[in-house]
């Protein structure tokens, strides 16, 4: 029982990170139909920038803030200089651009930073908390709390602000959004910026537990993508549930089967979802009448 | 108010508007009738700026607007009720209406909201329902209400009667007439030529991307070719 609890906690922790990556996918996909495979690089940039700013002597909170701002800038630049000039190209072509951007960002990170693994000090120490026979890292709780706050803020934004409604409107019907005067290009700008910021925060939160290096983004993007597919692409709730589920399945697989098959679990899930239920768990149920 | 001169537009290499010229004067209801595929919706999209034009000029109150992006044209005072209603299905009726005022976010939208609810009492009762769950007629009223929230000076209506029950079509025509009497200028695209000609001041007939006939609505209604092709008489 204590063992199960232990696995569940580590699963939830990495699941929360997958959920944040999946939310990034969802935001950009809803606003623009693009699957942004550079999403993982946002996570990497958040962690790596913080590490290098902190090493340069900048106080940790400020380093984190700078990392979020820098990553947001990169997200905006990705849209403005790589996606936007190709406007009108097919979604597949745009997805290829994001894969190119992901390779490019990894290359630049290798040069600007380095090829080693780095860590950050945990926010509330490294002494595990004992709970029901399981040992929980305080940083795990920070990750879970951080993810919960981001999800809550996003929900408030969508439910309570007109800009949030405009994002939903753009996702639901781009033509109609343009006809009521929404500058949909700005909405896509905004979605890239927010996705990048969320990615950066995820990177900062997870680095004390999972370490970071220039190439952590690839696997995170694939796991996050699996989470978004499992939840039903386009559904923010699905992204969160999908992320937590994938994290749990991975942890249980690592604990009870073998940790070498851990990564395979996520990809097996993608295959099963694509074959058996392509709409995912929370895929859009149409309530439209024409 | 609106003048379109020699506008051409194409999808890829296929030109669908071959030099369309028309004008709409303030306070008029002008209708554009024509068969499916004549280019009516393309022209409406071109006026709103969501379909690029390959030549010609579009002027609004004398200003050339053909190079301005769609969202600026809404701010100038051109609102469109698109074909097929195109309401924001996951959002509530109220949110659809509030978003209609997006182009003038800084101003108070309450008076406009009250006006729209008075114009369409059926919407007032269902403000919290998701727009996707409304009937076709309700969605059409919502689409018009949403466009009115922008306080337009020119309203473009694309096939508003499509798929509506006959008594709803009558209601709709009454609303359009009331809007005109309230000093709104209207460009109405219709396949239901009989209904459109009944309320319009002037009319244009669009055939395969060209204006083939234009004049006062009564004259167009009396034209032998129009009677045969569009009125089935």
XYZ file of N, CA and C in Angstrom, chain A residues 160-163 165-166 168-170 172-173 175-183 187 287-290, chain B residues 45 48-50 71 74 80 82 86 88-91 95 98-99 102-103 109 132-135 139 146:
150
model
N -14.278 34.417 -17.043
C -14.605 35.724 -16.509
C -14.205 36.912 -17.376
N -13.361 36.718 -18.394
C -12.936 37.894 -19.153
C -13.425 37.810 -20.597
N -13.663 38.978 -21.182
C -14.125 39.010 -22.567
C -13.013 38.532 -23.505
N -11.741 38.825 -23.130
C -10.634 38.325 -23.951
C -10.638 36.798 -23.970
N -13.259 34.913 -23.655
C -14.365 34.505 -24.532
C -13.950 34.652 -25.994
N -13.166 35.691 -26.271
C -12.732 35.897 -27.658
C -11.820 34.757 -28.101
N -12.062 31.643 -27.004
C -12.988 30.529 -27.267
C -13.699 30.747 -28.604
N -14.135 31.981 -28.833
C -14.860 32.283 -30.069
C -13.972 32.010 -31.281
N -12.704 32.424 -31.180
C -11.775 32.203 -32.291
C -11.591 30.712 -32.530
N -13.776 28.391 -31.802
C -15.031 27.776 -32.251
C -15.341 28.130 -33.696
N -15.054 29.354 -34.111
C -15.447 29.786 -35.446
C -14.607 30.996 -35.865
N -13.927 32.379 -38.766
C -14.518 33.339 -39.712
C -15.425 34.319 -38.963
N -16.305 33.769 -38.114
C -17.233 34.627 -37.384
C -16.464 35.562 -36.453
N -15.382 35.073 -35.857
C -14.586 35.921 -34.970
C -14.022 37.110 -35.747
N -13.536 36.847 -36.956
C -12.992 37.952 -37.754
C -14.101 38.917 -38.137
N -15.293 38.386 -38.414
C -16.397 39.247 -38.854
C -16.935 40.130 -37.739
N -16.704 39.765 -36.469
C -17.130 40.678 -35.404
C -15.981 41.600 -34.995
N -14.864 41.519 -35.703
C -13.801 42.480 -35.460
C -12.694 41.989 -34.551
N -12.617 40.674 -34.297
C -11.506 40.144 -33.514
C -10.304 39.995 -34.446
N -9.183 40.560 -34.048
C -7.957 40.398 -34.824
C -7.395 39.027 -34.458
N -4.916 37.006 -31.384
C -5.346 35.928 -30.486
C -4.351 34.769 -30.559
N -22.885 19.987 -29.887
C -24.245 20.335 -29.496
C -24.760 21.404 -30.454
N -24.314 21.315 -31.707
C -24.715 22.349 -32.653
C -25.900 21.882 -33.484
N -26.769 22.823 -33.748
C -27.822 22.549 -34.722
C -27.597 23.473 -35.901
N -27.790 22.954 -37.089
C -27.537 23.815 -38.247
C -28.855 24.139 -38.936
N -17.846 38.580 -48.398
C -16.584 38.358 -47.688
C -15.539 39.391 -48.092
N -16.135 42.622 -46.284
C -15.726 42.554 -44.876
C -14.225 42.343 -44.708
N -13.548 41.992 -45.797
C -12.099 41.836 -45.709
C -11.636 40.452 -45.309
N -12.523 39.466 -45.369
C -12.091 38.101 -45.047
C -11.831 37.293 -46.327
N -10.702 43.364 -39.113
C -11.133 43.910 -37.816
C -11.266 45.430 -37.847
N -14.711 46.437 -39.306
C -15.811 46.373 -38.346
C -15.829 47.666 -37.528
N -21.174 42.232 -40.519
C -21.781 41.223 -41.368
C -22.445 40.125 -40.551
N -23.091 36.536 -41.196
C -22.646 35.620 -42.251
C -23.680 34.553 -42.596
N -23.405 31.105 -38.111
C -22.052 31.126 -37.544
C -21.985 31.717 -36.145
N -21.243 31.497 -32.076
C -20.198 30.798 -31.333
C -20.867 29.738 -30.465
N -20.913 28.510 -30.978
C -21.733 27.455 -30.381
C -21.446 27.192 -28.904
N -20.162 27.122 -28.464
C -19.945 26.774 -27.055
C -20.249 27.920 -26.092
N -20.379 29.144 -26.593
C -20.595 30.289 -25.698
C -22.086 30.571 -25.531
N -22.857 35.893 -24.040
C -21.450 36.068 -24.422
C -21.313 36.328 -25.916
N -22.142 39.951 -26.228
C -21.073 40.816 -25.692
C -19.884 40.852 -26.643
N -19.577 39.679 -27.225
C -18.461 39.653 -28.164
C -18.763 40.470 -29.420
N -17.113 43.658 -29.521
C -15.656 43.590 -29.366
C -14.947 44.795 -29.979
N -15.412 45.239 -31.142
C -14.700 46.308 -31.851
C -14.830 47.649 -31.137
N -21.604 48.731 -23.177
C -22.409 47.963 -24.129
C -23.849 47.738 -23.652
N -25.096 27.052 -29.378
C -25.194 25.866 -30.222
C -26.481 25.083 -30.014
N -27.154 25.323 -28.888
C -28.364 24.564 -28.589
C -29.630 25.267 -29.070
N -29.490 26.451 -29.686
C -30.675 27.186 -30.124
C -31.225 26.613 -31.424
N -32.479 26.935 -31.714
C -33.068 26.547 -32.995
C -32.486 27.441 -34.095
N -30.955 31.154 -33.668
C -29.558 31.430 -34.033
C -29.471 32.595 -35.015
N -25.889 39.954 -32.626
C -24.446 40.053 -32.414
C -23.841 41.122 -33.331
